[in-house]
PDB file of C-alpha atoms in Angstrom:
ATOM      1  CA  MET A   1       0.000   0.000   0.000  1.00  0.00           C
ATOM      2  CA  ALA A   2       1.246   3.506  -0.802  1.00  0.00           C
ATOM      3  CA  LYS A   3       2.441   5.643   2.100  1.00  0.00           C
ATOM      4  CA  LEU A   4      -0.378   7.891   3.323  1.00  0.00           C
ATOM      5  CA  ASN A   5       0.027  11.653   3.567  1.00  0.00           C
ATOM      6  CA  TYR A   6      -2.906  12.491   5.835  1.00  0.00           C
ATOM      7  CA  LEU A   7      -5.690   9.912   5.828  1.00  0.00           C
ATOM      8  CA  THR A   8      -6.110   6.999   8.205  1.00  0.00           C
ATOM      9  CA  GLN A   9      -7.243   3.525   7.225  1.00  0.00           C
ATOM     10  CA  GLU A  10     -10.511   4.306   8.981  1.00  0.00           C
ATOM     11  CA  GLN A  11     -11.029   7.313   6.705  1.00  0.00           C
ATOM     12  CA  LEU A  12     -10.162   5.284   3.611  1.00  0.00           C
ATOM     13  CA  ASP A  13     -12.717   2.668   4.635  1.00  0.00           C
ATOM     14  CA  ALA A  14     -15.340   5.358   5.300  1.00  0.00           C
ATOM     15  CA  PHE A  15     -14.769   6.840   1.848  1.00  0.00           C
ATOM     16  CA  ASP A  16     -15.011   3.431   0.208  1.00  0.00           C
ATOM     17  CA  GLU A  17     -18.307   2.766   1.983  1.00  0.00           C
ATOM     18  CA  GLY A  18     -20.017   6.164   1.939  1.00  0.00           C
ATOM     19  CA  GLY A  19     -18.238   7.946  -0.883  1.00  0.00           C
ATOM     20  CA  TYR A  20     -17.304  11.187   0.875  1.00  0.00           C
ATOM     21  CA  LEU A  21     -15.121  12.672   3.633  1.00  0.00           C
ATOM     22  CA  ILE A  22     -15.534  16.004   5.450  1.00  0.00           C
ATOM     23  CA  PHE A  23     -12.570  18.090   6.624  1.00  0.00           C
ATOM     24  CA  GLU A  24     -13.701  21.042   8.716  1.00  0.00           C
ATOM     25  CA  GLY A  25     -11.681  24.252   8.806  1.00  0.00           C
ATOM     26  CA  LEU A  26      -8.894  22.859   6.623  1.00  0.00           C
ATOM     27  CA  PHE A  27      -7.742  26.203   5.190  1.00  0.00           C
ATOM     28  CA  ASP A  28      -6.111  28.722   7.503  1.00  0.00           C
ATOM     29  CA  ASP A  29      -7.570  32.230   7.699  1.00  0.00           C
ATOM     30  CA  ASP A  30      -4.930  33.813   5.453  1.00  0.00           C
ATOM     31  CA  LEU A  31      -5.290  31.302   2.594  1.00  0.00           C
ATOM     32  CA  ASN A  32      -9.055  31.313   2.936  1.00  0.00           C
ATOM     33  CA  GLN A  33      -9.236  35.113   2.662  1.00  0.00           C
ATOM     34  CA  ARG A  34      -6.905  35.292  -0.314  1.00  0.00           C
ATOM     35  CA  ILE A  35      -9.020  32.784  -2.229  1.00  0.00           C
ATOM     36  CA  LYS A  36     -12.200  34.692  -1.302  1.00  0.00           C
ATOM     37  CA  ASN A  37     -10.615  37.914  -2.546  1.00  0.00           C
ATOM     38  CA  ASP A  38      -9.957  36.281  -5.904  1.00  0.00           C
ATOM     39  CA  ILE A  39     -13.549  35.044  -6.130  1.00  0.00           C
ATOM     40  CA  ASP A  40     -14.781  38.562  -5.360  1.00  0.00           C
ATOM     41  CA  LEU A  41     -12.526  39.915  -8.125  1.00  0.00           C
ATOM     42  CA  MET A  42     -13.711  37.253 -10.553  1.00  0.00           C
ATOM     43  CA  MET A  43     -17.380  37.964  -9.790  1.00  0.00           C
ATOM     44  CA  GLU A  44     -16.748  41.699 -10.258  1.00  0.00           C
ATOM     45  CA  ASP A  45     -14.963  41.044 -13.552  1.00  0.00           C
ATOM     46  CA  ARG A  46     -17.833  38.924 -14.837  1.00  0.00           C
ATOM     47  CA  ALA A  47     -20.387  41.537 -13.774  1.00  0.00           C
ATOM     48  CA  ASN A  48     -18.407  43.986 -15.935  1.00  0.00           C
ATOM     49  CA  GLY A  49     -18.317  41.625 -18.911  1.00  0.00           C
ATOM     50  CA  ILE A  50     -14.729  40.491 -18.333  1.00  0.00           C
ATOM     51  CA  LYS A  51     -14.502  36.700 -18.463  1.00  0.00           C
ATOM     52  CA  LYS A  52     -11.104  35.216 -17.729  1.00  0.00           C
ATOM     53  CA  MET A  53     -10.436  31.555 -17.052  1.00  0.00           C
ATOM     54  CA  ILE A  54     -10.358  30.750 -13.347  1.00  0.00           C
ATOM     55  CA  MET A  55      -6.708  29.672 -13.619  1.00  0.00           C
ATOM     56  CA  ALA A  56      -5.852  33.300 -14.433  1.00  0.00           C
ATOM     57  CA  TYR A  57      -6.557  34.315 -10.808  1.00  0.00           C
ATOM     58  CA  ASP A  58      -3.434  33.576  -8.802  1.00  0.00           C
ATOM     59  CA  ASP A  59      -4.719  32.308  -5.463  1.00  0.00           C
ATOM     60  CA  LEU A  60      -7.906  30.812  -6.864  1.00  0.00           C
ATOM     61  CA  GLY A  61      -6.114  28.908  -9.624  1.00  0.00           C
ATOM     62  CA  ALA A  62      -3.433  27.719  -7.218  1.00  0.00           C
ATOM     63  CA  VAL A  63      -6.027  25.929  -5.119  1.00  0.00           C
ATOM     64  CA  THR A  64      -6.028  23.203  -7.803  1.00  0.00           C
ATOM     65  CA  SER A  65      -2.607  22.125  -6.489  1.00  0.00           C
ATOM     66  CA  GLU A  66      -3.047  23.153  -2.850  1.00  0.00           C
ATOM     67  CA  PRO A  67      -1.048  20.471  -0.972  1.00  0.00           C
ATOM     68  CA  ALA A  68      -3.572  20.156   1.868  1.00  0.00           C
ATOM     69  CA  VAL A  69      -6.148  19.141  -0.758  1.00  0.00           C
ATOM     70  CA  VAL A  70      -4.087  17.291  -3.354  1.00  0.00           C
ATOM     71  CA  ASP A  71      -2.184  15.153  -0.837  1.00  0.00           C
ATOM     72  CA  ARG A  72      -5.476  13.961   0.655  1.00  0.00           C
ATOM     73  CA  VAL A  73      -6.741  13.123  -2.809  1.00  0.00           C
ATOM     74  CA  ALA A  74      -3.456  11.245  -3.405  1.00  0.00           C
ATOM     75  CA  ASP A  75      -4.180   9.031  -0.411  1.00  0.00           C
ATOM     76  CA  LEU A  76      -7.543   8.097  -1.924  1.00  0.00           C
ATOM     77  CA  MET A  77      -5.886   7.365  -5.284  1.00  0.00           C
ATOM     78  CA  GLY A  78      -3.838   4.588  -3.674  1.00  0.00           C
ATOM     79  CA  GLY A  79      -0.452   5.526  -5.097  1.00  0.00           C
ATOM     80  CA  LYS A  80      -1.624   6.123  -8.678  1.00  0.00           C
ATOM     81  CA  LYS A  81      -1.164   9.497 -10.298  1.00  0.00           C
ATOM     82  CA  PHE A  82      -4.139  11.612 -11.266  1.00  0.00           C
ATOM     83  CA  ALA A  83      -4.968  14.648 -13.372  1.00  0.00           C
ATOM     84  CA  HIS A  84      -6.921  17.779 -12.589  1.00  0.00           C
ATOM     85  CA  HIS A  85     -10.163  17.897 -14.598  1.00  0.00           C
ATOM     86  CA  HIS A  86     -11.759  21.288 -13.845  1.00  0.00           C
ATOM     87  CA  ILE A  87     -12.378  24.068 -11.339  1.00  0.00           C
ATOM     88  CA  HIS A  88     -15.574  26.056 -10.826  1.00  0.00           C
ATOM     89  CA  ALA A  89     -15.905  28.948  -8.384  1.00  0.00           C
ATOM     90  CA  ARG A  90     -18.376  31.647  -7.366  1.00  0.00           C
ATOM     91  CA  TRP A  91     -20.249  33.004  -4.416  1.00  0.00           C
ATOM     92  CA  GLN A  92     -23.970  32.413  -4.011  1.00  0.00           C
ATOM     93  CA  GLY A  93     -26.390  34.732  -2.252  1.00  0.00           C
ATOM     94  CA  GLU A  94     -30.024  35.481  -1.579  1.00  0.00           C
ATOM     95  CA  GLY A  95     -32.437  33.735  -3.954  1.00  0.00           C
ATOM     96  CA  GLU A  96     -29.901  31.201  -5.242  1.00  0.00           C
ATOM     97  CA  ARG A  97     -31.655  28.371  -7.057  1.00  0.00           C
ATOM     98  CA  GLY A  98     -31.215  24.742  -6.138  1.00  0.00           C
ATOM     99  CA  VAL A  99     -29.482  21.994  -8.074  1.00  0.00           C
ATOM    100  CA  SER A 100     -31.323  18.685  -8.472  1.00  0.00           C
ATOM    101  CA  TRP A 101     -29.876  15.313  -7.500  1.00  0.00           C
ATOM    102  CA  HIS A 102     -27.082  14.259  -9.871  1.00  0.00           C
ATOM    103  CA  HIS A 103     -23.615  12.798 -10.034  1.00  0.00           C
ATOM    104  CA  ASP A 104     -20.584  14.066 -11.985  1.00  0.00           C
ATOM    105  CA  TYR A 105     -18.615  10.916 -12.868  1.00  0.00           C
ATOM    106  CA  VAL A 106     -17.326  11.444 -16.408  1.00  0.00           C
ATOM    107  CA  GLN A 107     -17.845   8.296 -18.473  1.00  0.00           C
ATOM    108  CA  ILE A 108     -19.406   7.645 -21.902  1.00  0.00           C
ATOM    109  CA  PRO A 109     -21.586   5.628 -21.514  1.00  0.00           C
ATOM    110  CA  GLN A 110     -21.878   4.943 -17.772  1.00  0.00           C
ATOM    111  CA  THR A 111     -20.809   1.286 -17.466  1.00  0.00           C
ATOM    112  CA  ASN A 112     -18.359   0.804 -14.566  1.00  0.00           C
ATOM    113  CA  ARG A 113     -16.398   2.475 -11.778  1.00  0.00           C
ATOM    114  CA  SER A 114     -13.008   0.908 -12.528  1.00  0.00           C
ATOM    115  CA  HIS A 115     -11.061   4.122 -11.861  1.00  0.00           C
ATOM    116  CA  LEU A 116     -11.535   6.831  -9.291  1.00  0.00           C
ATOM    117  CA  MET A 117     -12.717  10.353  -9.985  1.00  0.00           C
ATOM    118  CA  VAL A 118     -13.297  12.725  -7.075  1.00  0.00           C
ATOM    119  CA  HIS A 119     -14.769  16.173  -6.659  1.00  0.00           C
ATOM    120  CA  VAL A 120     -13.561  18.486  -3.909  1.00  0.00           C
ATOM    121  CA  PHE A 121     -16.209  20.893  -2.621  1.00  0.00           C
ATOM    122  CA  MET A 122     -14.766  23.908  -0.802  1.00  0.00           C
ATOM    123  CA  TYR A 123     -16.866  26.127   1.476  1.00  0.00           C
ATOM    124  CA  LEU A 124     -14.770  29.185   2.258  1.00  0.00           C
ATOM    125  CA  ASP A 125     -17.370  30.734   4.569  1.00  0.00           C
ATOM    126  CA  GLY A 126     -18.626  27.355   5.716  1.00  0.00           C
ATOM    127  CA  LEU A 127     -22.306  26.430   5.739  1.00  0.00           C
ATOM    128  CA  ASN A 128     -24.872  27.801   8.168  1.00  0.00           C
ATOM    129  CA  GLY A 129     -28.262  26.670   6.866  1.00  0.00           C
ATOM    130  CA  GLU A 130     -28.718  29.736   4.637  1.00  0.00           C
ATOM    131  CA  VAL A 131     -28.717  29.991   0.822  1.00  0.00           C
ATOM    132  CA  GLY A 132     -28.145  26.286   0.128  1.00  0.00           C
ATOM    133  CA  ASP A 133     -27.566  22.963   1.901  1.00  0.00           C
ATOM    134  CA  LEU A 134     -25.522  20.101   0.468  1.00  0.00           C
ATOM    135  CA  LEU A 135     -27.419  16.810   0.177  1.00  0.00           C
ATOM    136  CA  VAL A 136     -25.504  13.554  -0.267  1.00  0.00           C
ATOM    137  CA  MET A 137     -26.715   9.992  -0.881  1.00  0.00           C
ATOM    138  CA  PRO A 138     -23.999   7.765   0.636  1.00  0.00           C
ATOM    139  CA  GLY A 139     -23.059   4.604  -1.215  1.00  0.00           C
ATOM    140  CA  THR A 140     -24.489   5.545  -4.600  1.00  0.00           C
ATOM    141  CA  HIS A 141     -20.983   5.444  -6.107  1.00  0.00           C
ATOM    142  CA  LYS A 142     -21.235   1.653  -5.836  1.00  0.00           C
ATOM    143  CA  LYS A 143     -24.151   1.530  -8.279  1.00  0.00           C
ATOM    144  CA  VAL A 144     -23.644   2.358 -11.957  1.00  0.00           C
ATOM    145  CA  MET A 145     -26.273   4.832 -13.164  1.00  0.00           C
ATOM    146  CA  ASN A 146     -26.614   7.893 -15.339  1.00  0.00           C
ATOM    147  CA  GLY A 147     -25.842  11.227 -13.743  1.00  0.00           C
ATOM    148  CA  ASN A 148     -29.493  12.317 -13.868  1.00  0.00           C
ATOM    149  CA  ALA A 149     -30.968   9.081 -12.492  1.00  0.00           C
ATOM    150  CA  PHE A 150     -32.366  10.831  -9.371  1.00  0.00           C
ATOM    151  CA  ARG A 151     -33.115  14.183 -10.990  1.00  0.00           C
ATOM    152  CA  GLN A 152     -36.907  13.803 -10.728  1.00  0.00           C
ATOM    153  CA  PHE A 153     -36.578  14.094  -6.942  1.00  0.00           C
ATOM    154  CA  GLU A 154     -35.082  17.580  -7.348  1.00  0.00           C
ATOM    155  CA  TYR A 155     -33.572  18.404  -3.927  1.00  0.00           C
ATOM    156  CA  GLU A 156     -35.889  16.507  -1.623  1.00  0.00           C
ATOM    157  CA  ASP A 157     -34.674  14.368   1.267  1.00  0.00           C
ATOM    158  CA  LEU A 158     -34.538  10.710   0.243  1.00  0.00           C
ATOM    159  CA  PRO A 159     -34.313   7.558   2.385  1.00  0.00           C
ATOM    160  CA  GLY A 160     -30.723   7.385   3.622  1.00  0.00           C
ATOM    161  CA  SER A 161     -29.700  10.831   2.350  1.00  0.00           C
ATOM    162  CA  VAL A 162     -27.516  13.136   4.458  1.00  0.00           C
ATOM    163  CA  THR A 163     -27.909  16.913   4.811  1.00  0.00           C
ATOM    164  CA  VAL A 164     -24.763  18.997   5.365  1.00  0.00           C
ATOM    165  CA  ASP A 165     -25.730  22.483   6.569  1.00  0.00           C
ATOM    166  CA  ASP A 166     -23.244  23.330   9.332  1.00  0.00           C
ATOM    167  CA  LEU A 167     -19.568  23.673   8.465  1.00  0.00           C
ATOM    168  CA  ALA A 168     -16.751  25.884   9.732  1.00  0.00           C
ATOM    169  CA  PRO A 169     -15.143  28.374   7.321  1.00  0.00           C
ATOM    170  CA  GLY A 170     -12.425  26.897   5.132  1.00  0.00           C
ATOM    171  CA  SER A 171     -13.949  23.411   5.105  1.00  0.00           C
ATOM    172  CA  ILE A 172     -13.731  20.930   2.254  1.00  0.00           C
ATOM    173  CA  ILE A 173     -15.612  17.768   1.351  1.00  0.00           C
ATOM    174  CA  ILE A 174     -14.017  15.168  -0.916  1.00  0.00           C
ATOM    175  CA  VAL A 175     -16.728  13.272  -2.783  1.00  0.00           C
ATOM    176  CA  HIS A 176     -16.514  10.278  -5.092  1.00  0.00           C
ATOM    177  CA  SER A 177     -17.735  11.833  -8.327  1.00  0.00           C
ATOM    178  CA  ALA A 178     -20.305   9.055  -8.803  1.00  0.00           C
ATOM    179  CA  VAL A 179     -22.074   9.873  -5.512  1.00  0.00           C
ATOM    180  CA  GLN A 180     -25.515  11.396  -6.026  1.00  0.00           C
ATOM    181  CA  HIS A 181     -25.727  14.854  -4.456  1.00  0.00           C
ATOM    182  CA  ALA A 182     -27.826  18.026  -4.662  1.00  0.00           C
ATOM    183  CA  ARG A 183     -28.042  21.611  -3.439  1.00  0.00           C
ATOM    184  CA  ARG A 184     -31.281  22.479  -1.670  1.00  0.00           C
ATOM    185  CA  PRO A 185     -32.172  26.188  -1.853  1.00  0.00           C
ATOM    186  CA  LYS A 186     -32.648  27.901   1.490  1.00  0.00           C
ATOM    187  CA  PRO A 187     -33.723  31.414   2.523  1.00  0.00           C
ATOM    188  CA  GLY A 188     -31.191  33.917   3.794  1.00  0.00           C
ATOM    189  CA  GLY A 189     -28.099  35.319   2.219  1.00  0.00           C
ATOM    190  CA  GLN A 190     -28.752  38.981   2.922  1.00  0.00           C
ATOM    191  CA  SER A 191     -25.548  39.201   4.965  1.00  0.00           C
ATOM    192  CA  TYR A 192     -24.003  35.816   4.183  1.00  0.00           C
ATOM    193  CA  LYS A 193     -22.313  34.732   0.949  1.00  0.00           C
ATOM    194  CA  ARG A 194     -21.963  31.039   0.206  1.00  0.00           C
ATOM    195  CA  TYR A 195     -18.449  31.009  -1.257  1.00  0.00           C
ATOM    196  CA  PHE A 196     -18.128  27.752  -3.178  1.00  0.00           C
ATOM    197  CA  ILE A 197     -15.433  26.060  -5.243  1.00  0.00           C
ATOM    198  CA  ASP A 198     -15.426  22.630  -6.789  1.00  0.00           C
ATOM    199  CA  THR A 199     -12.421  20.971  -8.341  1.00  0.00           C
ATOM    200  CA  SER A 200     -12.112  17.438  -9.655  1.00  0.00           C
ATOM    201  CA  TYR A 201      -9.362  14.880 -10.218  1.00  0.00           C
ATOM    202  CA  CYS A 202      -9.220  11.736 -12.392  1.00  0.00           C
ATOM    203  CA  GLN A 203      -7.124   8.651 -11.651  1.00  0.00           C
ATOM    204  CA  GLU A 204      -4.501   7.608 -14.183  1.00  0.00           C
ATOM    205  CA  GLY A 205      -5.017   4.360 -16.079  1.00  0.00           C
ATOM    206  CA  VAL A 206      -7.857   5.221 -18.455  1.00  0.00           C
ATOM    207  CA  LEU A 207      -8.559   8.271 -20.574  1.00  0.00           C
ATOM    208  CA  TRP A 208     -11.275  10.623 -19.333  1.00  0.00           C
ATOM    209  CA  GLY A 209     -13.680  12.892 -21.185  1.00  0.00           C
ATOM    210  CA  ASP A 210     -12.136  16.343 -21.280  1.00  0.00           C
ATOM    211  CA  TYR A 211     -13.274  19.713 -19.977  1.00  0.00           C
ATOM    212  CA  PRO A 212     -13.633  22.546 -22.525  1.00  0.00           C
ATOM    213  CA  LYS A 213     -10.302  24.254 -23.328  1.00  0.00           C
ATOM    214  CA  ILE A 214      -8.413  21.910 -20.993  1.00  0.00           C
ATOM    215  CA  GLU A 215      -5.164  22.256 -22.940  1.00  0.00           C
ATOM    216  CA  GLU A 216      -5.300  26.048 -22.599  1.00  0.00           C
ATOM    217  CA  ILE A 217      -6.210  25.773 -18.911  1.00  0.00           C
ATOM    218  CA  ASN A 218      -3.309  23.420 -18.183  1.00  0.00           C
ATOM    219  CA  LYS A 219      -0.877  25.636 -20.101  1.00  0.00           C
ATOM    220  CA  CYS A 220      -1.933  28.591 -17.942  1.00  0.00           C
ATOM    221  CA  ALA A 221      -1.516  26.530 -14.757  1.00  0.00           C
ATOM    222  CA  MET A 222       2.022  25.538 -15.677  1.00  0.00           C
ATOM    223  CA  GLU A 223       2.993  29.077 -16.725  1.00  0.00           C
ATOM    224  CA  LYS A 224       1.797  30.398 -13.377  1.00  0.00           C
ATOM    225  CA  GLY A 225       3.794  27.802 -11.465  1.00  0.00           C
ATOM    226  CA  PHE A 226       0.855  25.926 -10.013  1.00  0.00           C
ATOM    227  CA  ASP A 227       2.917  22.743 -10.445  1.00  0.00           C
ATOM    228  CA  ARG A 228       4.934  24.008  -7.435  1.00  0.00           C
ATOM    229  CA  ASP A 229       8.434  23.439  -8.799  1.00  0.00           C
ATOM    230  CA  GLY A 230       7.376  20.308 -10.631  1.00  0.00           C
ATOM    231  CA  LYS A 231       5.998  18.397  -7.649  1.00  0.00           C
ATOM    232  CA  TYR A 232       2.428  18.567  -8.975  1.00  0.00           C
ATOM    233  CA  ALA A 233       3.115  18.833 -12.713  1.00  0.00           C
ATOM    234  CA  PHE A 234       1.267  15.530 -13.205  1.00  0.00           C
ATOM    235  CA  LEU A 235      -1.991  17.321 -12.380  1.00  0.00           C
ATOM    236  CA  TYR A 236      -1.868  19.309 -15.600  1.00  0.00           C
ATOM    237  CA  ASP A 237      -1.261  16.449 -18.040  1.00  0.00           C
ATOM    238  CA  THR A 238      -3.631  17.000 -20.963  1.00  0.00           C
ATOM    239  CA  SER A 239      -2.756  13.585 -22.427  1.00  0.00           C
ATOM    240  CA  GLN A 240      -4.998  11.963 -19.810  1.00  0.00           C
ATOM    241  CA  PHE A 241      -8.136  13.213 -21.612  1.00  0.00           C
ATOM    242  CA  PHE A 242     -10.031  12.632 -24.859  1.00  0.00           C
ATOM    243  CA  ASP A 243     -12.446  14.815 -26.830  1.00  0.00           C
ATOM    244  CA  ARG A 244     -15.674  14.172 -24.940  1.00  0.00           C
ATOM    245  CA  VAL A 245     -18.075  15.945 -27.297  1.00  0.00           C
ATOM    246  CA  ALA A 246     -16.765  14.177 -30.402  1.00  0.00           C
ATOM    247  CA  HIS A 247     -17.134  10.789 -28.755  1.00  0.00           C
ATOM    248  CA  ILE A 248     -20.652  11.537 -27.519  1.00  0.00           C
ATOM    249  CA  ASP A 249     -21.571  12.162 -31.155  1.00  0.00           C
ATOM    250  CA  LYS A 250     -19.770   8.987 -32.261  1.00  0.00           C
ATOM    251  CA  LEU A 251     -21.538   6.911 -29.598  1.00  0.00           C
ATOM    252  CA  GLY A 252     -24.883   8.292 -30.732  1.00  0.00           C
ATOM    253  CA  GLU A 253     -24.296   6.784 -34.168  1.00  0.00           C
ATOM    254  CA  VAL A 254     -23.983   3.218 -32.822  1.00  0.00           C
ATOM    255  CA  ASN A 255     -25.922   3.304 -29.552  1.00  0.00           C
ATOM    256  CA  GLU A 256     -28.613   0.706 -30.113  1.00  0.00           C
ATOM    257  CA  GLY A 257     -29.228  -2.712 -28.617  1.00  0.00           C
ATOM    258  CA  SER A 258     -26.477  -4.343 -26.561  1.00  0.00           C
ATOM    259  CA  LEU A 259     -23.217  -2.523 -27.138  1.00  0.00           C
ATOM    260  CA  ALA A 260     -21.294  -5.666 -26.155  1.00  0.00           C
ATOM    261  CA  LEU A 261     -22.316  -7.194 -29.482  1.00  0.00           C
ATOM    262  CA  GLN A 262     -20.424  -4.426 -31.287  1.00  0.00           C
ATOM    263  CA  LEU A 263     -17.073  -5.270 -29.677  1.00  0.00           C
ATOM    264  CA  LYS A 264     -14.491  -6.471 -32.161  1.00  0.00           C
TER     265      LYS A 264
END
């Protein structure tokens, strides 16, 4: 077994069973504030019609290789390398809509869970029951299903689901990307912003469907030194991905009956 950076065997077992791990208050106040400042700048830029890639913001882009995050992900990857897939970031306020139940495991079509993909949800101001709660359905990563399989339930509680609505600032949750989850809209937000980031990482060993402009994003990350003197250069390896949109179209041309019968 690979040497662990942070996680215990108990945590590894909990992730394998439930599909997620919570780390409260992981970021220190200084790092947390610097990332929030970048999100504020990004939101201001977008309000003014300026749309730069998230990697262009120094502290926000650098979170994709933040050691406190990446080294925990490495423990879950069991000694295999992995590549960064994407980063989303924004703050959410009063009147924020919900997001229905879904999962984010990138596979065309959904047929197995042979390799690990994780999402890291970051709550820079924590969660306090306002604006939006995180809902998680533990164990759903063990069942192969389409991402929208639970979407008809919107953001309702389901048998066995877990609500996360109380987290300290600077907390993160690492989620198996195939776990069904949702955001339930909540009132509030007049004086509270729900700062939220999600990043994702894909285990080496198979090719993964790409994120738009991933080559450009990875080039920016390397130019800005997010590889941290080469230690995390493997995160920005574009060769780990294939053209997702083109292959969705190609699959559509042959997707009838049992696909196993089309294997050569």
